[in-house]
Amino acid sequence: QVQLVESGGGLVQPGGSLRLSCAASGFTFSSYPMSWVRQAPGKGLEWLSDIRSAGTIKTYADSVKGRFTISRDNAKNTLYLQMNSLKPEDTAVYYCAKKGERPSGRGTQVTVSS
């Protein structure tokens, strides 16, 4: 079955960086566009970024454009999200998902605080 396991979250100071990973299994990862989404406390899911299956086309929400970078390694069945210049409002649980689908993993907590 499809498994998506997010990792790499943690506590970071404002202005800091983190790199999230998403290990995929149970499907042909290289054939699917993928997304990162997040859910802040008390809020709904927020879409952050998409990447096409070959990794050539990427799109970003305005809230993270210029600070976050999505990438993928199809040989390793892994999706990444490099997050720079983090702000307190980036605090959330971060999830990966197949594009257009709701996340199925547990997510990884990112907390930005001094």
Tab-separated table of C-alpha atoms in Angstrom, residues 7 14 21 25 33 36 45-46 60 68 70 72 82 87 90 103 109 114:
chain	number	residue	atom	x	y	z
A	7	SER	CA	10.869	13.485	8.585
A	14	PRO	CA	13.352	32.518	13.279
A	21	SER	CA	12.198	14.570	3.591
A	25	SER	CA	6.807	3.434	-1.077
A	33	PRO	CA	3.589	14.715	-9.283
A	36	TRP	CA	3.896	19.529	0.244
A	45	LEU	CA	-4.559	22.270	5.290
A	46	GLU	CA	-2.498	24.813	3.366
A	60	TYR	CA	4.824	27.524	-4.863
A	68	PHE	CA	11.156	27.172	0.274
A	70	ILE	CA	10.844	21.575	-3.417
A	72	ARG	CA	12.839	15.080	-5.549
A	82	GLN	CA	14.287	22.942	1.814
A	87	LYS	CA	9.173	32.558	10.385
A	90	ASP	CA	5.628	28.634	9.443
A	103	PRO	CA	-1.966	13.488	3.001
A	109	GLN	CA	6.266	18.993	13.222
A	114	SER	CA	13.066	31.900	19.752
